[in-house]
Coordinates of C-alpha atoms in Angstrom, one line a residue:
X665 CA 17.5 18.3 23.1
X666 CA 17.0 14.7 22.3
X667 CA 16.3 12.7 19.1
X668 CA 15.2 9.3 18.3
X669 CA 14.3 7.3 15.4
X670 CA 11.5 4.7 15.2
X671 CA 9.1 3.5 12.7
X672 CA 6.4 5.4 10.8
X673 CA 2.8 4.1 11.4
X674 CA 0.9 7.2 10.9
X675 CA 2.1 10.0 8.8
X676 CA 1.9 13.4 10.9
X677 CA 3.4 16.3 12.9
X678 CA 2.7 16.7 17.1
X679 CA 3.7 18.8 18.9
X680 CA 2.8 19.0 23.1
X681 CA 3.6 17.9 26.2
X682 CA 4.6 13.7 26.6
X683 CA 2.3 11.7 28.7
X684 CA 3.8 8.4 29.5
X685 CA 0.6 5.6 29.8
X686 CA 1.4 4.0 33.5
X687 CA -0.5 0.9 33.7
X688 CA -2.1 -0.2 37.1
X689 CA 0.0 -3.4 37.7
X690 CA -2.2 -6.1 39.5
X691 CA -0.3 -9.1 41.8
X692 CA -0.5 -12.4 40.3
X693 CA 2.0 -14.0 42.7
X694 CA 1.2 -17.9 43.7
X695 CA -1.5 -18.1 46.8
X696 CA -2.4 -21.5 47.8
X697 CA -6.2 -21.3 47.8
X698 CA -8.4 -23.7 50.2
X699 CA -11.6 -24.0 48.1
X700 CA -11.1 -24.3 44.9
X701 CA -14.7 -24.5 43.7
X702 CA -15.1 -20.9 44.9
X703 CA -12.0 -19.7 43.1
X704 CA -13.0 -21.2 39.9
X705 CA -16.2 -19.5 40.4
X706 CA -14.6 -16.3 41.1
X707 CA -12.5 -16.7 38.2
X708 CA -15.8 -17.5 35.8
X709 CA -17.5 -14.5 37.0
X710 CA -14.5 -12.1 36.0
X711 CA -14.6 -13.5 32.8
X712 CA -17.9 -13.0 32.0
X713 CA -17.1 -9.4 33.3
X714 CA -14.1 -9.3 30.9
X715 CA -16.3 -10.7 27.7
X716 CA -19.2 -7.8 28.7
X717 CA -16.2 -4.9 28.8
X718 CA -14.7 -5.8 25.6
X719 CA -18.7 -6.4 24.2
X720 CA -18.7 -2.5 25.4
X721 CA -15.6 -1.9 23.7
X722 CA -16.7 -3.3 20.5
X723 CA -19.9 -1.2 20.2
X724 CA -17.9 2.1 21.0
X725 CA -15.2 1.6 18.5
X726 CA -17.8 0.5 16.0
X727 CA -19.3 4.2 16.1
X728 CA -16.0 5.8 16.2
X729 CA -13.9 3.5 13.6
X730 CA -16.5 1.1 11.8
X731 CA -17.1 -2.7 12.1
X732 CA -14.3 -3.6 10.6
X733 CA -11.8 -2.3 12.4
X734 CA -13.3 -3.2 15.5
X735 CA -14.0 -6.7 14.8
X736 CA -10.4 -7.5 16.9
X737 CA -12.7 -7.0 20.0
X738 CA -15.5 -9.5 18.6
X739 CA -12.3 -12.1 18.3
X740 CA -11.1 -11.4 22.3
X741 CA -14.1 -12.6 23.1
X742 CA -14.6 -15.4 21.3
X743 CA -10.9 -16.5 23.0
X744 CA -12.1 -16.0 26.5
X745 CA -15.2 -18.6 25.4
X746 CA -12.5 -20.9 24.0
X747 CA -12.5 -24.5 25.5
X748 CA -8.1 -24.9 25.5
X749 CA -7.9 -21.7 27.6
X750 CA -10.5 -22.3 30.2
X751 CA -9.1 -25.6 31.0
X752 CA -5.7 -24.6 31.3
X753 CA -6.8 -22.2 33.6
X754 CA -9.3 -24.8 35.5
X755 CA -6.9 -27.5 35.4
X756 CA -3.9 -25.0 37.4
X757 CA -6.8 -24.1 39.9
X758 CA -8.2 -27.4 40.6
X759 CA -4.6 -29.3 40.5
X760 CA -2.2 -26.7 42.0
X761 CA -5.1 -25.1 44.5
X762 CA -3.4 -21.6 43.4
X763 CA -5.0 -18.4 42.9
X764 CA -6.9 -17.5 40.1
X765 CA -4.9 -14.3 39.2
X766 CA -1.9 -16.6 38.7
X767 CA -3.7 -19.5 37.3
X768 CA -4.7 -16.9 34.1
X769 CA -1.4 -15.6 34.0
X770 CA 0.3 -18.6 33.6
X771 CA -1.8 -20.2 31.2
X772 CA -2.0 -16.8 29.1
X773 CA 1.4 -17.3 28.6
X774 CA 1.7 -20.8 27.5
X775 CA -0.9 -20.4 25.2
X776 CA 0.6 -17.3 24.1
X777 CA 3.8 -18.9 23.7
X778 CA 2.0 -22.0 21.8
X779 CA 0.2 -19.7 19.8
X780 CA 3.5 -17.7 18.6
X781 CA 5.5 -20.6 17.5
X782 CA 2.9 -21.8 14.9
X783 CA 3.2 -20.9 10.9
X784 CA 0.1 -19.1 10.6
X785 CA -0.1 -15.7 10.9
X786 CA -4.0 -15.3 11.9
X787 CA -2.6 -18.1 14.7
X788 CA 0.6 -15.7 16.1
X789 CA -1.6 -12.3 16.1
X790 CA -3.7 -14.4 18.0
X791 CA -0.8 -14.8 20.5
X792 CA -0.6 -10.9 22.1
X793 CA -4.4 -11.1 22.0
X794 CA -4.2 -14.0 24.5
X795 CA -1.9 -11.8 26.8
X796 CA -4.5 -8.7 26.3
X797 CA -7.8 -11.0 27.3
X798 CA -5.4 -12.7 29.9
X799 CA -4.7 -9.2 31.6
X800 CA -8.3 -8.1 31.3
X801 CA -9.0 -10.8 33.6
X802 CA -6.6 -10.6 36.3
X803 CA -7.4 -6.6 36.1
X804 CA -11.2 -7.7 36.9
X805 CA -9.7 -10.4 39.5
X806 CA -7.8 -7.8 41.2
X807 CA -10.1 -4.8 40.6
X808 CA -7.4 -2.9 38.7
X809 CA -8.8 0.7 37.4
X810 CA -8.6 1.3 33.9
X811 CA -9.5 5.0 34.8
X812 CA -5.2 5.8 34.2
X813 CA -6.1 5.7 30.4
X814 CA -8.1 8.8 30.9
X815 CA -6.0 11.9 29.0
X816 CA -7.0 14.7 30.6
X817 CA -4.7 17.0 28.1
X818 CA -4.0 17.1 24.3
X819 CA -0.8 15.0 24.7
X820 CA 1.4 13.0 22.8
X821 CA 0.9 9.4 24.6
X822 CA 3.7 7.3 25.3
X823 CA 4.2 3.5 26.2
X824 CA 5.8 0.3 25.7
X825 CA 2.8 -0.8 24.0
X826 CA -0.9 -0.1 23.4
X827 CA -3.6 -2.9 23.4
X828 CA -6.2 -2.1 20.5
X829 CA -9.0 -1.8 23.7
X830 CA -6.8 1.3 25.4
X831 CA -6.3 2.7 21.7
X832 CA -10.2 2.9 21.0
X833 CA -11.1 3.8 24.4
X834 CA -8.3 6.8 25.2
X835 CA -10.4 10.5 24.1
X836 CA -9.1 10.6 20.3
X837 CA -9.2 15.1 21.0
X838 CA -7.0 14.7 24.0
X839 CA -4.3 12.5 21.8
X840 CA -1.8 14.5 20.0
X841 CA 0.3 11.6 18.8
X842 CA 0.6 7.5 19.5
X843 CA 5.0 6.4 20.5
X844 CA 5.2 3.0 21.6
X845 CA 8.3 1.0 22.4
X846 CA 6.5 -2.1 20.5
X847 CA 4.6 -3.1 17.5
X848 CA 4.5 -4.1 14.2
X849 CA 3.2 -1.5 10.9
X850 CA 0.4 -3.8 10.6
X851 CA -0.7 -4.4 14.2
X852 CA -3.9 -4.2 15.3
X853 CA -3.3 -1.0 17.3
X854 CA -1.3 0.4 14.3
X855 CA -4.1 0.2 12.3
X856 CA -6.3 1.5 14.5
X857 CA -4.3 4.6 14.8
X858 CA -4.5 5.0 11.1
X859 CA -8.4 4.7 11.6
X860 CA -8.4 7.5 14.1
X861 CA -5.9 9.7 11.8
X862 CA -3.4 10.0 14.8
X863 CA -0.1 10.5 13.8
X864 CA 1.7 7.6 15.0
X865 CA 5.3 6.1 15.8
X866 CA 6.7 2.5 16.6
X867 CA 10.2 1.5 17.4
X868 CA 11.0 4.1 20.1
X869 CA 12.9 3.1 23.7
X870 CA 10.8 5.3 25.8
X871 CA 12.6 6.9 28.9
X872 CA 10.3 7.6 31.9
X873 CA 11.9 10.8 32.0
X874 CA 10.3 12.1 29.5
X875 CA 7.5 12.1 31.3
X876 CA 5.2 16.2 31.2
X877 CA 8.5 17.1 28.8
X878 CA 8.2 19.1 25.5
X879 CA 8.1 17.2 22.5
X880 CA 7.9 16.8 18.6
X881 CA 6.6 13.9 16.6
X882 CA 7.3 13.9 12.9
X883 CA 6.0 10.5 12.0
X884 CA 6.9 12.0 8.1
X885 CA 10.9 11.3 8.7
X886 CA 10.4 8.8 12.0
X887 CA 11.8 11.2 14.2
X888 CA 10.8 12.1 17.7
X889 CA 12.6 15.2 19.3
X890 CA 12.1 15.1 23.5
X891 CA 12.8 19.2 24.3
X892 CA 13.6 20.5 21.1
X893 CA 15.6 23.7 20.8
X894 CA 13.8 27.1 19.8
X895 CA 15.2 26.4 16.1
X896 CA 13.8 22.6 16.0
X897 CA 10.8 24.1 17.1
X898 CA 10.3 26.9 14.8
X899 CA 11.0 24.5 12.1
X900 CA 8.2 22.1 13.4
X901 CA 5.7 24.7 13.8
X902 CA 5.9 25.3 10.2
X903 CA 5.5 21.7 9.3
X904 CA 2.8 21.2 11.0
X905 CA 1.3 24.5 10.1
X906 CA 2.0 23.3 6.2
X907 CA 0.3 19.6 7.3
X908 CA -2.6 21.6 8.6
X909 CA -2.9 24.1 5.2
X910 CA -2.8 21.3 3.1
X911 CA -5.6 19.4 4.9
X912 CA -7.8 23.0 4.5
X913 CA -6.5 23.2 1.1
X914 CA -7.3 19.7 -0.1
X915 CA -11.3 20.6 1.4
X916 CA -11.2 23.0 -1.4
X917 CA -11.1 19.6 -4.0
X918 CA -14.7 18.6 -2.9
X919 CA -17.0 19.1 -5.9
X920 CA -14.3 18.4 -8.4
X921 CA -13.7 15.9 -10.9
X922 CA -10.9 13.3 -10.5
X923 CA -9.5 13.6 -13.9
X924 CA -5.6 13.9 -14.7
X925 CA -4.2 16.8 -16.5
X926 CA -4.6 15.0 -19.8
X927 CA -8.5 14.4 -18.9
X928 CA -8.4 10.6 -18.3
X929 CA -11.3 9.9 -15.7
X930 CA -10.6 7.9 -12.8
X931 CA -13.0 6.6 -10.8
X932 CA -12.6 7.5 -6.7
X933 CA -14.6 5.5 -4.6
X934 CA -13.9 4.7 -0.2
X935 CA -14.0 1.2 1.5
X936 CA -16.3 1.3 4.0
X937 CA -17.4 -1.5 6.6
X938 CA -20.8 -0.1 8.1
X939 CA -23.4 1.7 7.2
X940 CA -22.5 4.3 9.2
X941 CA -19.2 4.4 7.1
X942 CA -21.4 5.3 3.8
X943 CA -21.4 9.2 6.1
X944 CA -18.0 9.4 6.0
X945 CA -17.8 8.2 2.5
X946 CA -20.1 11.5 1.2
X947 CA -18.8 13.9 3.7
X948 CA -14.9 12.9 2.2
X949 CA -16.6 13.4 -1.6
X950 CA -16.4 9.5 -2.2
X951 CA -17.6 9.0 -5.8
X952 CA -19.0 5.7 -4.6
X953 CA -18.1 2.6 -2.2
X954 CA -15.4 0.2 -4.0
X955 CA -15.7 -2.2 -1.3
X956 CA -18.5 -2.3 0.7
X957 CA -17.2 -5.1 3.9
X958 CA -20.7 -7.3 4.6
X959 CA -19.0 -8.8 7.0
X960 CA -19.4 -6.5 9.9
X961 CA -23.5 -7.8 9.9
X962 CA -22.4 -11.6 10.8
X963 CA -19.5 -10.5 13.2
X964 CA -21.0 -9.9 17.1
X965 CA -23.8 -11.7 17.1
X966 CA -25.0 -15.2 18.1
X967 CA -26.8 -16.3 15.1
X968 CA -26.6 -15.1 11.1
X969 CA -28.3 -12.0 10.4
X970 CA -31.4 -12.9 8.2
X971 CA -32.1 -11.8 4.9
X972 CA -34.3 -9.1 5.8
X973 CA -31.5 -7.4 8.4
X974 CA -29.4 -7.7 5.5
X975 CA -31.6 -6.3 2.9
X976 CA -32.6 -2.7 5.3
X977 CA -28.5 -2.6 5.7
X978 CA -27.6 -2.7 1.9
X979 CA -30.8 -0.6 1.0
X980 CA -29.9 2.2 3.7
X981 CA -26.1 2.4 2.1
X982 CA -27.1 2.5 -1.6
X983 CA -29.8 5.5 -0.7
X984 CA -27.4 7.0 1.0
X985 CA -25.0 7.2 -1.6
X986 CA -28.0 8.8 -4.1
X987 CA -27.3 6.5 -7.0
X988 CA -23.8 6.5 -6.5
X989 CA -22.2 2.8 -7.3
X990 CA -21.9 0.6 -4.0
X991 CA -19.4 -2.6 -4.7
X992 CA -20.5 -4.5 -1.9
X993 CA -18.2 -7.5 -1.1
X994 CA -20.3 -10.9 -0.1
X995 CA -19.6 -12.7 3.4
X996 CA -15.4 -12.8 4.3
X997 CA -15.4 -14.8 6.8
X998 CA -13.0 -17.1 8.3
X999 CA -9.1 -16.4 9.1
X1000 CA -9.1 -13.3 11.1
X1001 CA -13.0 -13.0 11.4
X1002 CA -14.3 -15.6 12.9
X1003 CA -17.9 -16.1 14.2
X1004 CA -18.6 -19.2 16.7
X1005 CA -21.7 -19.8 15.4
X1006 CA -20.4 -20.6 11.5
X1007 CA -19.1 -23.6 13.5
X1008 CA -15.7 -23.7 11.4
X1009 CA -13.2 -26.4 12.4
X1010 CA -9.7 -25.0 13.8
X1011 CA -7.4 -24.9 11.0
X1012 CA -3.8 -24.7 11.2
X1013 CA -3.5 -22.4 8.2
X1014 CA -7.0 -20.7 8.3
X1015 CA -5.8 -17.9 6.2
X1016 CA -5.5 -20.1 3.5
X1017 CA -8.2 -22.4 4.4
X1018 CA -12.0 -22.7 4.8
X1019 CA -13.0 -19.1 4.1
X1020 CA -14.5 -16.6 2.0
X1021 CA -16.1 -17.8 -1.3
X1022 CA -15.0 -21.3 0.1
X1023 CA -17.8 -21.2 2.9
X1024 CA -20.1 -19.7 0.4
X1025 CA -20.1 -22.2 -2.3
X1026 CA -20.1 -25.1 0.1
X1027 CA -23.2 -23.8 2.1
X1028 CA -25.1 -22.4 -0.9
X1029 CA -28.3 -21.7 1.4
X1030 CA -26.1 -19.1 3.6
X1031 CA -25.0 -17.4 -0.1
X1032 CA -28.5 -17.0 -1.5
X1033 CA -29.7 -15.4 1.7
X1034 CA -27.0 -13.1 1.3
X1035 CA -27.8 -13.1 -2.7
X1036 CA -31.1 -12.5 -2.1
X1037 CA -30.6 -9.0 0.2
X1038 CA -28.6 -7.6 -2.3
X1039 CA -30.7 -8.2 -5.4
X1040 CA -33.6 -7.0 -3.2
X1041 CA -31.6 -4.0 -2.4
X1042 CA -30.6 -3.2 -5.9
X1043 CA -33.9 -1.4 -6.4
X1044 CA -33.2 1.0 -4.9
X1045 CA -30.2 2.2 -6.0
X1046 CA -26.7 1.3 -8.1
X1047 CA -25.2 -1.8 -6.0
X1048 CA -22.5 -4.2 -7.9
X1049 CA -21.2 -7.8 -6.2
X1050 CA -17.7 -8.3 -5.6
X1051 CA -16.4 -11.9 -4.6
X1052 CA -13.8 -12.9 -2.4
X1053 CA -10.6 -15.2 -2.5
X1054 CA -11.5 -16.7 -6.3
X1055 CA -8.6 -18.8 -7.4
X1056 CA -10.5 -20.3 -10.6
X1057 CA -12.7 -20.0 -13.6
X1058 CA -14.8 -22.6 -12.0
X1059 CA -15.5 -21.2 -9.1
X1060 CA -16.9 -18.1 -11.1
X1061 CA -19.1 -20.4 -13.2
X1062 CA -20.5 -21.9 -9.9
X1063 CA -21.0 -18.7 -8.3
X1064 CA -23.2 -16.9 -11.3
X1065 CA -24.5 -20.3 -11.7
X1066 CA -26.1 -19.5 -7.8
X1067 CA -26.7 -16.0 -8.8
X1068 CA -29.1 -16.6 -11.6
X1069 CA -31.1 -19.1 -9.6
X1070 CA -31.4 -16.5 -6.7
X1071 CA -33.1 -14.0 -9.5
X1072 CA -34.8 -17.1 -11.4
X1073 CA -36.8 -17.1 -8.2
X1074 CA -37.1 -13.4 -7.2
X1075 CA -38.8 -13.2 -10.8
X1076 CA -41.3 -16.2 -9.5
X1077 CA -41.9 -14.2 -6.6
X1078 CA -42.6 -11.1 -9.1
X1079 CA -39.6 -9.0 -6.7
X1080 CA -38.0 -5.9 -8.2
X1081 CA -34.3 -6.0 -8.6
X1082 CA -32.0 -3.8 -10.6
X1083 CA -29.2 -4.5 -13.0
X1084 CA -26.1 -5.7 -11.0
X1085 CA -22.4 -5.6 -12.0
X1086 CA -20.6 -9.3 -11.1
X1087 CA -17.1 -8.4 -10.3
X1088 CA -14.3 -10.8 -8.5
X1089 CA -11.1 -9.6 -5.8
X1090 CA -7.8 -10.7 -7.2
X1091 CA -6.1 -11.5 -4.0
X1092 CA -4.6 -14.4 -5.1
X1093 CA -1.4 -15.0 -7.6
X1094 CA -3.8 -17.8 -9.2
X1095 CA -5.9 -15.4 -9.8
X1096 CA -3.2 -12.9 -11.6
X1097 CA -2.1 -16.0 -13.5
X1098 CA -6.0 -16.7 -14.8
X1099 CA -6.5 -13.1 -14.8
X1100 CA -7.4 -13.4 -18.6
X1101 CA -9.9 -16.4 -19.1
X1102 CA -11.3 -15.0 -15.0
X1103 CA -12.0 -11.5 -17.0
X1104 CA -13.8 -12.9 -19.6
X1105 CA -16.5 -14.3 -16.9
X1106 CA -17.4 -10.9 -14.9
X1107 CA -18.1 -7.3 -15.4
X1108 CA -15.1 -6.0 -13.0
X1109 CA -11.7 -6.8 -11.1
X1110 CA -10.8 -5.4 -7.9
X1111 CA -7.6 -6.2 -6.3
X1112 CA -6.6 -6.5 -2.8
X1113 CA -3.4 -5.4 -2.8
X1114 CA -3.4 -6.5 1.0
X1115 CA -3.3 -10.1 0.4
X1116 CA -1.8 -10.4 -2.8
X1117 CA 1.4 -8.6 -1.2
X1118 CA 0.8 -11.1 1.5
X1119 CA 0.5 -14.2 -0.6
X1120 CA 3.0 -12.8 -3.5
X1121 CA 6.3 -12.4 -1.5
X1122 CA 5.3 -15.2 1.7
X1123 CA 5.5 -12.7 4.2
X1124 CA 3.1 -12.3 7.0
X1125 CA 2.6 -8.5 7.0
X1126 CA 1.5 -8.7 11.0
X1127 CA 5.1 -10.3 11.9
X1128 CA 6.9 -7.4 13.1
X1129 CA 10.3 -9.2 12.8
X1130 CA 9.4 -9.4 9.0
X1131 CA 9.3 -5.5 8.9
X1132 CA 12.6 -5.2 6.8
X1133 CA 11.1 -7.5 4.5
X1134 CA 7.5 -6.5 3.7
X1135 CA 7.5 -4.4 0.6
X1136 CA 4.2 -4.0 -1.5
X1137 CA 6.3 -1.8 -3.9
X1138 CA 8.2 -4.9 -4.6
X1139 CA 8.7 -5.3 -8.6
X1140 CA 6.7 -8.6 -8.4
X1141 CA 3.3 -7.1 -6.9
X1142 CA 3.7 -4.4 -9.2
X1143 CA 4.2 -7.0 -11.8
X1144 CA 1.0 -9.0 -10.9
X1145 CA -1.2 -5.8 -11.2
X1146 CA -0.1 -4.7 -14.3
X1147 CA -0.7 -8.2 -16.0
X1148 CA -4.1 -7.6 -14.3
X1149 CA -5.3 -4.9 -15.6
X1150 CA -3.6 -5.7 -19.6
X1151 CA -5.5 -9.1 -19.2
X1152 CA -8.6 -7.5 -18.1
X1153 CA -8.8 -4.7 -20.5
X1154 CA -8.7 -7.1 -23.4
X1155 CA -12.1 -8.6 -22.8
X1156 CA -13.7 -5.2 -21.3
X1157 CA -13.4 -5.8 -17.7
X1158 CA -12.6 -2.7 -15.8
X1159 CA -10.3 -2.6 -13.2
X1160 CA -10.2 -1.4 -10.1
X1161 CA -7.6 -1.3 -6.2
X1162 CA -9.4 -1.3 -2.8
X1163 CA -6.6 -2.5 -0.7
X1164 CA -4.3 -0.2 1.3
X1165 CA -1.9 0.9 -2.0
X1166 CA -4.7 2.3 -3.5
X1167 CA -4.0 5.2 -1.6
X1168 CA -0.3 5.1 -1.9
X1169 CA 0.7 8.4 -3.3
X1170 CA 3.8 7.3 -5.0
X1171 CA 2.1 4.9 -7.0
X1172 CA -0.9 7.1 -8.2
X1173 CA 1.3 7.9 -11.1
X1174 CA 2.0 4.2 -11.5
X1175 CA -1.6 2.9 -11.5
X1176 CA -2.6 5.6 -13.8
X1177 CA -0.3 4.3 -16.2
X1178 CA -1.0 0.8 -16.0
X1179 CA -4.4 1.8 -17.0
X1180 CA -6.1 1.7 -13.5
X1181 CA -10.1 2.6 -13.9
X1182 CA -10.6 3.2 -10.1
X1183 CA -9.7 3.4 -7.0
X1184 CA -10.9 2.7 -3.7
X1185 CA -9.5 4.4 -0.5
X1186 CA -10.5 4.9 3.3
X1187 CA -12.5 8.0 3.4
X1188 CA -10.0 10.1 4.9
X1189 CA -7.6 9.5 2.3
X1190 CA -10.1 10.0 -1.0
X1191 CA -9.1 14.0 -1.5
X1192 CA -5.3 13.5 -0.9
X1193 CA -5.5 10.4 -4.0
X1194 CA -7.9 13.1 -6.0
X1195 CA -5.6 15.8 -5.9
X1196 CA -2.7 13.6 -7.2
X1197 CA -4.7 12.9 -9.8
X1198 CA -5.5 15.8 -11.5
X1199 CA -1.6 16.6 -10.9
X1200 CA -0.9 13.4 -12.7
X1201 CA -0.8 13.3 -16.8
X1202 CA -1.3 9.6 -18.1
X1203 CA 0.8 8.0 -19.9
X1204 CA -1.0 5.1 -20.6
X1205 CA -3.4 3.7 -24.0
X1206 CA -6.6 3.1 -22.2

């Protein structure tokens, strides 16, 4: 028996037989090429074979873990398309008369390299995604099966690392559990696995021994077990029979109020990023959709959606949820979703740069066609507007300032619309620190816990080496969202959390007694927060 320790990314208990992932490797050693208009053409062609896989990719992991979550695939191929890389690969062909399998390889890894060393954290998790798009390539260059991703039994998957494409396309019922040698919490792939609800480990040295061996994955206490003893085993079989009780047990919560023991209401609503999502949000019990991600309708396309696509999508989502409340957040684009044909400058700090509200406000004809679809939509059932990234009271002015002009002429043009709920995401420590005048401008806060962790402590929560470091329990976030909600309850703004500590258990409790109105959760996760809720008495006034 064998134990090692790694890093939690997916809470869980495996146990089955290991599969170690062995990845075809192609030859990208230095040819000297004779025509190097031919090879360039080669190289083109397996590009545009790359860019149509991961297009195929991006449509299958939108049906099995929404638009958000596969938008990474939307962003690989944007960076095949990208002017720096192609060059650097052209210029090695055309100068050095070398192969194209090592032309891509080496200028993958410069850019890579490039790409690593800057500040900005959208720019470095750009960096592995230069090595994953770089591979694809060479694969296609040197006709590489992907076929060895194929599980052909329930199996707790091992490798060094996973690229979000292998994670989305492996068969989710033939995965017991994700190990990987590399990777950060916050990775890509790590969230991916989260989407998928695989239990899932980071941090473990794998040994290709281990390979068709017995094993146990408690992602709970971080501890894989490679051939564990009858006792171990006995011991894990319980776990995970108690994991799989409690998941029954928690169906049993569907139908029921989420109150706490004292009867304080709280709201329980799911993030969602499609309208497919809006399924998962009724089949989970969702009380309604706190964040509603628009974004997923400008990301994968060549042109913006028009008003009328937008209009059927935000229509479809608030009949679906039967005249349940739909928060649905305008555009986010910019920083980690990026769309070529918004035409925005490269930034070296795009997470704090031109995004967001910011794109909105200065292209006001793009925000009223997004305006106009959700007033339209409002008809037809209970739809609220949340916006992103506000720093300032200003901003809110301008924005409701755009919103009354979009109804000014929906009323000329004798449209329905119903009554809609202005809200704002406080994502921002400006926005914590003008939390009080900001409240007495909109119906509702909603705060990102996400990015204000992010932004809070200076950390970039996708740099692995920052692990140690990242803490959203830290006393200064926890600080910022109670001034929050004591600045917004004093001009009758409710208050609510979509980002990921929403549906942190140990701080149900916490919220509650802060006063916390609602909360917004993945689907998967809305009857494990309802049934610490009605565990939970408050404590707070409100």
């Amino acid at each position: 028996m064998r134990r090692s320790s790694g890093k939690s990314i997916y809470k869980g208990v495996a146990i089955g037989k290991v599969r170690i992932l062995k990845k075809a490797t192609a030859d990208t050693s230095k040819r000297e090429i004779t025509d190097v208009e031919a090879e360039i053409e080669r190289y083109q062609n397996a590009r545009d074979t790359a860019v149509q896989q991961l297009q195929d990719v991006f449509k299958k992991a939108c049906k099995n873990i929404g638009e958000e979550s596969a938008a990474i695939f939307d962003v690989q191929s944007m960076l095949l398309a990208d002017d720096d890389y192609n060059d650097a690969v052209y210029e090695k062909i055309r100068n050095e008369k070398v192969n194209a399998e090592n032309a891509v390889q080496r200028a993958g890894e410069e850019i890579s390299r490039i790409f690593s060393e800057m500040d900005d954290e959208y720019m470095r998790a750009r960096s592995a995604d230069i090595l994953d798009v770089s591979k694809r390539v060479i694969d296609v260059l040197s006709g590489v099966s992907t076929k060895a991703l194929e599980a052909d039994e329930p199996s707790i998957l091992m490798a060094d690392d996973l690229t979000p494409a292998e994670t989305v396309q492996l068969d989710k019922s033939k995965i017991l559990a994700f190990v990987t040698k590399y990777g950060s919490a916050q990775s890509h792939t790590a969230i991916l696995a989260r989407t998928m609800n695989i239990p899932a480990m980071t941090g473990i040295i794998i040994d290709p021994e281990w390979d068709g061996k017995q094993a146990v994955v408690d992602s709970f206490t971080g501890e894989l077990i490679i051939e564990p003893d009858e006792e171990t085993l006995v011991h894990s079989m319980a776990k995970l029979q108690e994991v799989q009780a409690r998941i029954e047990l928690l169906q049993k919560l569907k139908g029921q109020e989420t109150v706490t023991l004292d009867g304080r209401k709280i709201n329980l609503y799911a993030n969602i990023g499609s309208v497919e999502d809006a399924y998962l949000a009724l089949e989970n019990d969702a009380e309604g959709v706190g964040l509603f991600r628009s974004e997923f309708l400008y990301l994968g396309r060549s042109t913006y959606p028009t008003e009328e696509e937008q209009f059927v999508a935000y229509k479809n989502v608030a009949r679906k949820m039967g005249g349940k409340k739909v928060i649905i957040r305008t555009l986010d684009i910019g920083a980690d979703k990026q769309a070529d044909y918004f035409n925005l400058d490269k930034e070296e700090n795009p997470a704090m740069g031109f995004r967001a509200i910011r794109i909105c406000l200065e292209r006001p004809e793009l925000f009223k066609t997004q305006l106009r679809a959700i007033y339209r939509a409002s008809a037809f059932g209970n739809i609220a507007i949340m916006y992103p990234m506000i720093i300032s009271v200003d901003e809110v002015r301008k924005i409701k300032q755009i919103s009354a002009d979009v109804r000014s002429a929906l009323n000329r043009e004798n449209i329905a619309y119903g009554a809609v709920e202005e809200g704002i995401m406080v994502e921002t420590p400006a926005a914590v620190l003008m939390s009080e005048e900001l409240a007495k401008e909109v119906d509702f806060f909603s705060i990102g816990t996400n990015d204000l962790t992010q932004y809070t402590l200076a950390i970039d929560r996708q740099n692995a080496k920052l692990d140690n470091f990242y803490n959203p329990h830290h006393p200064a976030v926890l600080k910022a969202i109670q001034i929050t909600i004591e600045n917004a309850h004093k001009h009758d703004c409710w208050v609510g959390i979509c980002g990921e500590l929403g549906a942190d258990l140990d701080l149900t409790e916490t919220f509650i007694n802060m006063g916390i109105d609602e909360l917004s959760v993945s689907p998967s996760r809305i009857l494990a927060v309802r049934d610490k809720v009605r565990s939970t008495r408050a404590k707070g006034i409100r």
